[in-house]
Coordinates of C-alpha atoms in Angstrom, one line a residue:
M1 CA -0.1 -0.3 0.1
S2 CA 1.5 3.7 -1.3
D3 CA 2.1 6.2 1.5
T4 CA -0.1 8.5 -1.0
L5 CA -3.1 5.6 -0.5
A6 CA -2.6 5.2 2.9
F7 CA -2.1 8.6 4.5
A8 CA -5.2 9.8 2.0
T9 CA -8.1 11.5 3.5
A10 CA -11.5 9.4 3.8
T11 CA -13.1 12.2 1.4
E12 CA -10.2 12.0 -0.6
L13 CA -10.6 8.1 -1.1
L14 CA -14.6 8.3 -1.4
D15 CA -13.3 10.8 -4.3
R16 CA -11.3 8.0 -5.9
L17 CA -14.3 5.2 -5.7
A18 CA -16.7 7.8 -7.0
A19 CA -14.6 8.4 -10.1
G20 CA -13.7 4.7 -10.5
T21 CA -9.9 5.5 -10.1
I22 CA -10.4 2.8 -7.0
T23 CA -12.1 0.3 -6.1
S24 CA -13.7 -0.8 -2.7
V25 CA -12.0 -4.1 -3.0
A26 CA -8.5 -2.8 -4.4
L27 CA -8.8 -0.5 -1.0
V28 CA -9.6 -3.5 1.5
N29 CA -7.0 -5.5 -0.1
A30 CA -4.5 -2.6 0.1
M31 CA -5.6 -2.1 3.8
A32 CA -4.6 -5.7 4.3
E33 CA -1.2 -5.3 3.1
R34 CA -0.8 -3.0 5.2
Y35 CA -2.0 -4.3 8.1
A36 CA 0.4 -7.2 7.6
A37 CA 3.2 -5.0 7.3
V38 CA 2.8 -2.1 10.0
N39 CA 0.2 -4.0 12.9
P40 CA 3.1 -5.6 14.3
V41 CA 4.8 -2.8 15.1
V42 CA 2.4 -0.7 16.5
N43 CA -0.3 -3.3 17.7
A44 CA -3.5 -0.5 17.1
I45 CA -6.0 -3.1 15.2
V46 CA -6.9 -6.4 17.7
A47 CA -9.3 -7.8 15.1
F48 CA -9.1 -7.7 11.3
D49 CA -11.5 -9.4 9.3
A50 CA -10.3 -8.9 5.4
E51 CA -12.5 -12.0 3.6
V52 CA -15.9 -10.6 5.1
A53 CA -14.8 -7.3 4.6
L54 CA -13.6 -8.6 0.6
A55 CA -17.3 -10.2 0.0
R56 CA -19.4 -6.2 1.4
A57 CA -16.3 -4.4 -1.1
A58 CA -17.4 -6.9 -3.9
E59 CA -21.2 -5.7 -3.3
A60 CA -20.6 -2.0 -2.9
D61 CA -18.1 -1.9 -5.9
A62 CA -21.7 -4.0 -8.0
A63 CA -23.8 -1.7 -6.5
R64 CA -21.9 1.1 -7.7
A65 CA -21.5 -0.3 -11.1
R66 CA -25.7 -0.7 -11.0
G67 CA -25.4 3.2 -10.7
D68 CA -27.1 2.8 -6.8
S69 CA -25.5 4.6 -4.1
L70 CA -25.0 2.8 -0.6
G71 CA -24.7 6.3 1.2
P72 CA -21.6 8.5 1.8
L73 CA -19.3 6.0 3.2
H74 CA -20.4 4.0 0.0
G75 CA -17.4 1.5 0.4
L76 CA -15.0 3.0 2.6
P77 CA -13.0 0.6 4.5
M78 CA -12.7 1.5 8.6
T79 CA -12.2 0.6 11.8
V80 CA -13.9 1.1 15.3
K81 CA -12.9 1.4 18.3
D82 CA -13.3 -2.4 20.3
C83 CA -15.3 -1.2 22.8
F84 CA -18.7 -0.5 20.3
D85 CA -21.0 -3.6 19.3
V86 CA -19.7 -5.1 15.9
T87 CA -21.5 -8.2 14.9
G88 CA -19.2 -10.5 13.4
F89 CA -16.0 -9.4 15.8
A90 CA -16.4 -9.9 19.9
T91 CA -16.0 -7.1 22.3
T92 CA -13.7 -6.5 25.1
A93 CA -13.2 -3.8 26.4
G94 CA -9.5 -4.9 26.8
S95 CA -11.3 -7.2 29.3
P96 CA -10.5 -10.3 29.9
T97 CA -14.1 -11.0 31.3
L98 CA -15.4 -10.2 28.0
K99 CA -13.0 -12.1 25.2
R100 CA -15.8 -14.5 24.8
H101 CA -18.7 -11.6 24.4
R102 CA -19.8 -11.5 20.5
P103 CA -22.9 -9.3 20.4
K104 CA -25.8 -10.9 18.4
R105 CA -26.8 -6.6 17.2
D106 CA -24.2 -3.7 16.4
A107 CA -24.2 -0.2 18.5
I108 CA -26.4 2.1 17.0
A109 CA -23.5 4.1 15.8
V110 CA -22.0 1.3 13.9
E111 CA -25.2 0.8 12.4
R112 CA -25.3 4.1 11.1
L113 CA -22.0 3.8 9.3
K114 CA -23.1 0.3 7.4
A115 CA -26.4 2.1 6.9
A116 CA -24.1 4.9 5.2
G117 CA -22.1 2.1 2.9
A118 CA -19.2 1.9 5.8
L119 CA -16.8 -1.4 5.7
I120 CA -16.0 -2.4 9.0
I121 CA -13.1 -4.1 8.7
G122 CA -11.2 -3.7 12.4
K123 CA -11.2 -2.8 15.8
T124 CA -8.5 -1.3 17.9
N125 CA -7.2 -1.7 20.4
V126 CA -7.8 0.1 24.5
P127 CA -7.4 0.3 27.6
T128 CA -9.2 -2.3 30.1
F129 CA -12.7 -1.4 30.0
A130 CA -11.6 1.8 28.6
L131 CA -10.1 3.0 32.1
D132 CA -7.4 4.6 31.5
L133 CA -5.4 7.8 29.7
Q134 CA -2.9 5.1 27.8
T135 CA -3.8 1.7 25.7
Y136 CA -2.8 -1.4 26.5
N137 CA -4.6 -4.2 28.7
P138 CA -3.6 -8.0 29.4
L139 CA -5.9 -9.2 26.2
F140 CA -4.0 -7.6 23.7
G141 CA -0.7 -5.6 25.4
T142 CA 0.2 -1.9 24.6
T143 CA 0.0 0.3 21.3
N144 CA 2.4 1.8 20.7
N145 CA 2.7 5.6 19.4
P146 CA 3.7 5.7 15.6
W147 CA 5.9 9.3 16.2
D148 CA 7.9 7.1 18.7
L149 CA 7.0 3.6 19.8
A150 CA 8.3 3.3 23.3
R151 CA 5.8 6.5 23.9
T152 CA 2.1 6.3 24.7
C153 CA -0.6 6.5 21.6
G154 CA -3.1 7.9 24.8
G155 CA -6.4 6.6 25.6
S156 CA -8.6 5.2 25.8
S157 CA -9.1 5.5 22.3
G158 CA -5.6 5.2 21.4
G159 CA -5.7 2.1 18.7
A160 CA -7.9 4.6 16.8
A161 CA -5.5 7.0 17.0
T162 CA -2.4 4.8 16.6
A163 CA -4.2 3.3 13.4
L164 CA -5.1 6.7 11.5
A165 CA -1.4 8.5 12.7
A166 CA 0.1 5.3 11.2
G167 CA -1.7 5.0 7.9
L168 CA -3.9 1.8 8.7
T169 CA -7.8 3.0 9.0
P170 CA -9.0 6.6 6.7
L171 CA -11.6 6.6 9.8
E172 CA -12.0 5.8 13.2
L173 CA -14.9 5.7 15.7
G174 CA -14.0 6.4 19.6
S175 CA -15.7 7.7 22.4
D176 CA -14.7 10.2 25.6
I177 CA -15.5 10.5 29.2
G178 CA -12.2 11.5 30.4
G179 CA -10.7 12.7 26.8
S180 CA -10.7 9.2 25.3
V181 CA -11.1 10.9 22.0
R182 CA -9.0 14.1 22.2
N183 CA -5.2 12.9 24.2
P184 CA -5.2 10.0 21.9
A185 CA -5.9 12.7 18.4
H186 CA -3.3 14.9 20.4
Y187 CA -0.7 12.1 21.4
C188 CA -1.0 10.9 18.0
G189 CA -1.2 14.0 15.5
V190 CA -4.9 13.9 14.4
F191 CA -8.7 15.2 14.2
A192 CA -11.2 14.1 16.6
H193 CA -14.3 15.6 17.9
K194 CA -16.2 15.1 20.8
P195 CA -20.2 16.1 20.3
T196 CA -22.6 17.4 22.6
W197 CA -23.1 15.0 24.7
G198 CA -26.7 13.1 23.8
L199 CA -25.9 14.3 19.8
I200 CA -25.2 10.7 19.4
P201 CA -26.6 7.6 21.1
S202 CA -23.5 5.3 23.0
R203 CA -26.1 2.5 23.2
G204 CA -24.3 -0.6 22.5
H205 CA -20.5 0.4 23.7
V206 CA -18.7 -1.4 26.6
P207 CA -18.8 0.1 28.6
P208 CA -21.2 0.3 30.9
Q209 CA -21.9 -3.8 30.2
P210 CA -23.2 -5.4 27.4
G211 CA -27.0 -4.9 26.3
V212 CA -27.4 -1.5 29.0
M213 CA -29.7 1.6 26.9
M214 CA -29.5 4.3 29.6
E215 CA -26.7 6.9 28.1
A216 CA -23.9 7.8 30.8
D217 CA -24.1 11.1 32.2
L218 CA -20.5 12.1 31.0
Q219 CA -19.7 9.7 28.1
V220 CA -20.2 10.4 23.8
V221 CA -19.4 9.2 20.8
G222 CA -17.2 10.9 18.5
P223 CA -15.1 10.4 15.0
L224 CA -11.7 10.8 14.9
A225 CA -10.2 11.2 10.9
R226 CA -6.6 12.9 9.4
S227 CA -8.7 15.8 7.9
A228 CA -11.6 17.8 9.5
A229 CA -13.9 17.5 6.3
D230 CA -13.6 13.7 7.6
L231 CA -14.8 14.5 11.2
A232 CA -17.7 16.4 9.5
L233 CA -18.9 14.3 7.0
M234 CA -18.8 11.6 10.2
L235 CA -20.9 13.4 12.5
D236 CA -23.1 14.1 9.8
V237 CA -23.7 10.2 9.5
L238 CA -23.6 9.6 13.4
A239 CA -25.9 12.0 14.7
G240 CA -29.5 12.1 15.6
P241 CA -31.3 10.2 19.2
A242 CA -31.6 6.5 18.9
P243 CA -35.0 5.5 17.3
D244 CA -36.6 4.7 20.6
A245 CA -35.7 8.1 22.5
W246 CA -37.8 10.7 23.8
G247 CA -37.5 14.2 22.8
P248 CA -37.4 15.6 19.2
P249 CA -34.2 14.9 16.4
V250 CA -31.4 18.0 16.5
T251 CA -31.2 19.8 13.9
L252 CA -27.8 21.4 14.1
P253 CA -26.8 25.3 13.6
P254 CA -24.6 25.9 10.6
A255 CA -20.9 27.4 11.5
P256 CA -21.2 30.8 11.4
A257 CA -17.9 31.3 8.8
S258 CA -16.0 29.4 7.4
E259 CA -13.4 31.9 6.3
L260 CA -10.9 32.3 10.1
R261 CA -11.0 35.7 10.1
R262 CA -14.7 35.5 10.4
F263 CA -15.1 33.9 13.3
K264 CA -15.3 35.1 16.8
V265 CA -12.3 33.6 18.9
A266 CA -11.7 33.6 22.9
V267 CA -8.5 32.2 24.2
W268 CA -7.4 30.4 27.6
I269 CA -4.1 28.5 27.1
D270 CA -2.2 28.7 30.4
D271 CA -2.8 28.2 33.7
P272 CA -1.0 27.8 36.5
Y273 CA -3.3 25.4 38.1
C274 CA -2.1 23.0 35.2
P275 CA 1.4 24.0 33.5
L276 CA 2.0 23.3 30.2
E277 CA 5.3 21.7 29.1
Q278 CA 7.8 24.1 27.3
A279 CA 7.0 22.8 24.1
V280 CA 3.2 22.8 24.2
A281 CA 3.1 26.0 25.3
G282 CA 5.4 27.3 22.7
Q283 CA 3.5 25.5 19.7
L284 CA 0.2 27.4 21.2
Q285 CA 1.9 30.7 21.4
T286 CA 3.2 29.8 17.8
L287 CA -0.5 29.7 16.9
L288 CA -2.3 32.8 18.4
V289 CA 0.4 34.6 16.0
G290 CA -0.5 32.6 13.2
L291 CA -4.3 33.7 14.4
D292 CA -2.6 37.8 14.5
K293 CA -1.3 37.6 11.3
A294 CA -4.3 36.3 9.4
G295 CA -6.4 39.2 10.6
V296 CA -8.2 36.7 13.3
P297 CA -9.6 39.0 16.2
F298 CA -9.0 37.1 19.7
E299 CA -9.3 38.4 23.0
L300 CA -7.6 36.4 26.3
R301 CA -10.6 35.3 28.5
F302 CA -12.3 32.7 30.1
I303 CA -15.8 32.0 32.1
D304 CA -16.8 34.3 33.9
G305 CA -16.7 33.8 37.9
S306 CA -15.1 30.5 37.7
S307 CA -11.8 29.0 37.3
L308 CA -9.9 25.8 35.4
E309 CA -9.6 24.6 39.3
A310 CA -13.0 25.0 40.3
V311 CA -14.1 23.3 36.7
H312 CA -11.5 20.5 37.8
D313 CA -12.8 20.4 41.0
L314 CA -16.4 19.4 39.9
Y315 CA -15.7 17.3 37.0
V316 CA -13.8 14.8 38.9
P317 CA -16.8 13.7 41.7
F318 CA -18.8 13.3 38.3
L319 CA -16.5 11.2 36.4
T320 CA -15.6 9.4 39.6
A321 CA -19.6 8.4 39.8
E322 CA -19.9 7.5 36.4
V323 CA -16.5 5.0 37.1
A324 CA -18.0 3.8 40.1
G325 CA -20.9 1.9 38.5
L326 CA -18.1 -0.5 37.1
T327 CA -16.7 -1.2 40.4
P328 CA -17.3 -5.0 41.4
D329 CA -20.2 -5.9 44.5
M330 CA -17.3 -6.4 47.3
Q331 CA -15.4 -3.7 46.4
F332 CA -17.9 -0.9 46.8
L333 CA -19.5 -2.4 49.8
A334 CA -15.7 -1.8 51.2
M335 CA -15.9 1.8 49.8
Q336 CA -18.8 1.6 51.4
A337 CA -17.7 0.8 54.5
M338 CA -14.9 3.3 53.8
S339 CA -16.8 6.0 53.5
P340 CA -17.7 7.7 57.0
W341 CA -14.2 8.4 57.6
T342 CA -12.9 9.4 54.5
N343 CA -15.5 11.7 54.8
A344 CA -14.1 13.2 58.0
M345 CA -11.5 13.4 56.2
A346 CA -12.8 15.7 53.0
W347 CA -14.5 18.2 55.9
L348 CA -10.9 18.4 58.2
G349 CA -9.1 19.0 54.9
W350 CA -6.8 16.3 54.1
T351 CA -7.6 15.5 51.2
D352 CA -8.4 16.8 47.6
T353 CA -10.7 15.9 44.5
T354 CA -7.5 13.1 42.7
S355 CA -7.0 11.4 46.3
R356 CA -8.1 7.8 46.8
S357 CA -10.4 9.0 50.2
A358 CA -11.9 11.6 47.6
Y359 CA -12.6 8.8 44.9
V360 CA -14.1 6.8 47.7
N361 CA -16.7 10.0 48.9
A362 CA -17.8 10.2 44.6
A363 CA -18.3 6.9 44.5
T364 CA -20.3 6.1 47.5
M365 CA -22.3 10.0 47.7
S366 CA -25.8 10.0 48.1
Y367 CA -28.3 10.9 45.9
R368 CA -28.9 14.7 47.5
A369 CA -25.1 15.2 47.2
H370 CA -25.0 14.7 43.4
Q371 CA -27.9 17.0 43.4
E372 CA -25.6 19.9 44.9
M373 CA -23.5 19.1 42.5
E374 CA -25.3 18.9 39.2
E375 CA -26.8 22.8 40.6
R376 CA -23.2 23.6 40.5
R377 CA -23.1 22.2 37.1
A378 CA -26.3 24.1 36.3
R379 CA -24.5 27.6 37.3
L380 CA -21.3 27.3 35.8
M381 CA -23.6 25.9 32.4
A382 CA -25.0 29.8 32.7
Q383 CA -22.1 31.5 33.1
A384 CA -20.3 29.3 29.5
L385 CA -23.7 30.7 27.3
R386 CA -22.8 33.6 28.2
L387 CA -19.2 33.7 27.2
F388 CA -20.8 31.9 23.9
D389 CA -22.9 34.9 24.3
D390 CA -19.8 36.9 22.8
V391 CA -17.7 34.4 20.9
D392 CA -17.6 31.6 18.6
V393 CA -15.6 29.1 19.8
L394 CA -13.0 29.4 23.0
L395 CA -8.9 27.6 22.2
T396 CA -7.2 25.9 25.2
P397 CA -4.8 23.1 25.2
T398 CA -5.4 19.4 24.6
M399 CA -3.1 18.0 27.1
P400 CA -0.7 19.3 29.3
W401 CA 2.4 17.7 28.0
T402 CA 3.0 16.1 24.7
A403 CA 3.3 11.8 24.6
H404 CA 5.2 10.8 27.7
P405 CA 7.5 7.0 27.2
H406 CA 5.4 4.0 28.4
A407 CA 4.0 4.1 31.9
H408 CA 2.6 1.1 33.3
A409 CA 3.3 0.5 36.5
G410 CA 1.2 1.5 39.9
D411 CA -2.7 3.0 39.1
M412 CA -3.7 6.2 37.4
L413 CA -3.7 7.7 41.5
S414 CA 0.1 6.9 42.1
R415 CA 1.4 7.3 38.8
Q416 CA 4.0 10.1 38.1
L417 CA 5.5 11.8 34.9
G418 CA 8.6 13.4 34.1
V419 CA 8.0 17.1 32.7
D420 CA 10.6 19.5 32.1
G421 CA 12.3 18.5 34.5
H422 CA 9.6 18.1 37.2
S423 CA 7.4 15.0 38.6
R424 CA 3.8 15.6 37.9
R425 CA 1.3 14.0 38.6
Y426 CA -0.3 11.2 35.7
V427 CA -4.3 12.0 36.2
E428 CA -3.2 16.1 35.8
G429 CA -4.1 14.7 32.2
L430 CA -7.5 15.0 33.3
V431 CA -7.6 19.1 33.9
W432 CA -7.7 21.1 30.6
I433 CA -10.6 18.2 29.1
A434 CA -12.8 18.7 32.1
L435 CA -14.5 21.8 31.0
A436 CA -16.5 20.2 27.8
T437 CA -16.7 17.1 29.5
L438 CA -17.9 17.9 32.5
L439 CA -20.5 20.7 30.6
R440 CA -21.4 18.6 27.8
L441 CA -19.7 21.0 25.1
P442 CA -18.6 20.0 21.7
A443 CA -14.3 20.1 21.3
T444 CA -13.2 19.3 18.4
V445 CA -9.5 18.4 18.7
A446 CA -6.7 19.8 15.2
P447 CA -3.3 19.0 15.2
L448 CA -0.7 21.9 15.1
G449 CA 1.9 19.6 13.9
P450 CA 5.2 18.3 15.8
T451 CA 6.1 20.7 18.7
A452 CA 9.6 21.6 19.3
N453 CA 10.4 18.2 21.0
G454 CA 9.8 16.3 18.2
L455 CA 6.2 14.9 19.3
P456 CA 2.9 16.4 18.1
G457 CA 0.5 18.9 19.8
S458 CA -2.4 20.7 18.9
V459 CA -5.4 22.6 19.9
Q460 CA -9.0 22.6 21.6
I461 CA -11.7 24.4 20.5
I462 CA -14.7 24.2 22.3
G463 CA -17.8 25.7 21.1
R464 CA -21.7 26.3 23.2
P465 CA -24.4 22.7 23.1
F466 CA -24.8 22.2 19.4
A467 CA -22.6 24.2 17.7
D468 CA -20.8 20.9 16.5
H469 CA -20.8 22.4 12.9
T470 CA -19.5 25.4 14.5
T471 CA -15.9 24.1 15.6
I472 CA -15.3 21.2 13.5
A473 CA -15.2 24.5 10.3
F474 CA -13.4 26.5 12.5
A475 CA -10.9 23.4 13.0
R476 CA -11.2 23.4 8.9
A477 CA -10.5 26.9 8.3
L478 CA -7.2 26.2 10.5
E479 CA -6.3 24.1 8.1
A480 CA -6.9 25.7 4.8
A481 CA -5.0 29.1 6.8
G482 CA -1.6 26.2 7.0
L483 CA -2.3 26.3 10.8
A484 CA -3.1 22.8 11.7
G485 CA -3.4 19.8 10.0
F486 CA -2.5 16.1 10.2
T487 CA 1.3 15.3 9.7
V488 CA 2.7 12.0 9.0
S489 CA 5.3 11.1 11.1
V490 CA 9.1 10.2 9.6
R491 CA 8.6 6.9 12.0
A492 CA 5.5 5.8 10.2
R493 CA 6.1 7.1 6.0
G494 CA 10.1 5.7 7.0
V495 CA 10.5 2.7 9.6
I496 CA 6.9 2.0 9.5
S497 CA 6.1 2.0 6.3
G498 CA 9.1 -0.8 5.4
V499 CA 8.6 -3.1 8.5
G500 CA 6.9 -5.9 7.1
D501 CA 9.6 -8.1 7.9
G502 CA 11.2 -5.8 10.9
V503 CA 14.2 -4.7 8.5
F504 CA 14.7 -1.3 7.9
R505 CA 14.9 -0.2 4.2
G506 CA 15.2 3.4 3.9
G507 CA 17.9 5.6 4.2
A508 CA 19.8 7.1 7.9
C509 CA 16.8 5.5 10.1
P510 CA 15.1 7.7 12.3
T511 CA 15.2 6.3 15.6
P512 CA 17.7 8.7 17.7
E513 CA 20.0 6.4 19.1
C514 CA 20.8 4.6 15.5
G515 CA 21.2 6.8 12.6
V516 CA 22.8 3.8 10.7
A517 CA 21.2 3.5 6.7
G518 CA 19.2 0.6 5.5
G519 CA 19.8 -2.7 6.0
H520 CA 19.0 -3.7 9.8
R521 CA 16.9 -4.5 12.0
V522 CA 14.3 -2.0 13.9
H523 CA 13.7 -2.5 17.3
R524 CA 10.0 -3.1 17.5
Y525 CA 9.5 -1.0 21.2
G526 CA 12.0 1.8 20.2
G527 CA 15.5 2.3 21.1
V528 CA 18.6 0.8 19.4
C529 CA 17.9 -1.1 16.2
T530 CA 20.2 -4.3 16.0
L531 CA 22.2 -4.9 12.9
Q532 CA 21.2 -7.7 10.5

């Protein structure tokens, strides 16, 4: 599979399919070839079925030859996150307890993709039950970042972002509750969109447990892609309530502009509560310079009367309460027994929102306590809407740092990361994504290319509720102005593209510790290559 084909956008591939310069069968075969060569290195795709996809691709080609249209994704092969039910595949969510779970029907989002003509060819890796900011699990192992195989690709849609960045798929279906489409997009340098809550049904997604019908309080389903146009294409396919849901269908308003200088922009890219890695901060400052040169008026502001700390402190107990629904009964009973002590610690001020005792308190809170949090959220939402009365989008960081080395020891609360020579808490990765999640706002991640340290960075574009087309349109305008866009990593174009048998055949090896010319074996997980 050529790099030109592997890294084409979905829109470009669909244009080629429509023009007849490539067939769906040929595209599936090309993806199967690249899967065999590249996936053993990055471990993004955990289930792959080219045989079934080829049969459906032949049907798509035959329909096109008859002049029949199967929909806007006619004959396009793609992958989806291994949290979505897809008939013919197991849905494991990275958990050994679900390795034999084979759903009898598709998730609603998958149904819509298939109805639009998409061919689901495989499923991508996730952390166990999608509950981590990295992607690894006991069933399928670790997914590596295509920019540096020794680093994380993020999570929980980490396999999805890696598959896109490595040229393994043109589109991906992900989900987000703790930045799970946004942080992998940031780490891997691709586009992603967290929709307004409730816009796309999550039924058929695990977690929660298989068969659950309710919509979780924070979780959303959203697309990842290599262009903003592809996000809009997929969003239009996916949007709308479940067939048996109450309430009217949602009609999304159009974006207020398409030219970059026509958008009204608020910017909030720094805060002492969660400082940015120097490489991230520098890249965002460069973006502001670019906006200024492009004649884009912007103002530095946040939500009046609130702070990043207040938003994060409210988001964490909402997240914890939702995650507690996955807790085994005996563990939950133990937390209930501990709660009088942990509540006393909170009253005495001996804890914070990311401590273990705060986790216990949030997991076991009363309905009245939850109502009090809902009131605080409602007031914060009202303040946010006043901000969006004045501006179209709010620009913030996506993550406080670039992709870090794989860090699997301990749990999320105990892990520490080294950033600019300082020790930082791993869970700080939840801070900048909190606003859009807590307030159920749409947020688009636009990749800004490599930062000063050679790893990808991004900007998060937040809008008012149901202004999904606005945030995506702004990302698209950044692309058109050359201020954002997907970049193929040196490793993905060089090492990964030529390692079908693990041997590098390019010029100088891009592995920093190596630098040797072709004819040697590439170390699978980064580090020093071995000569043949």
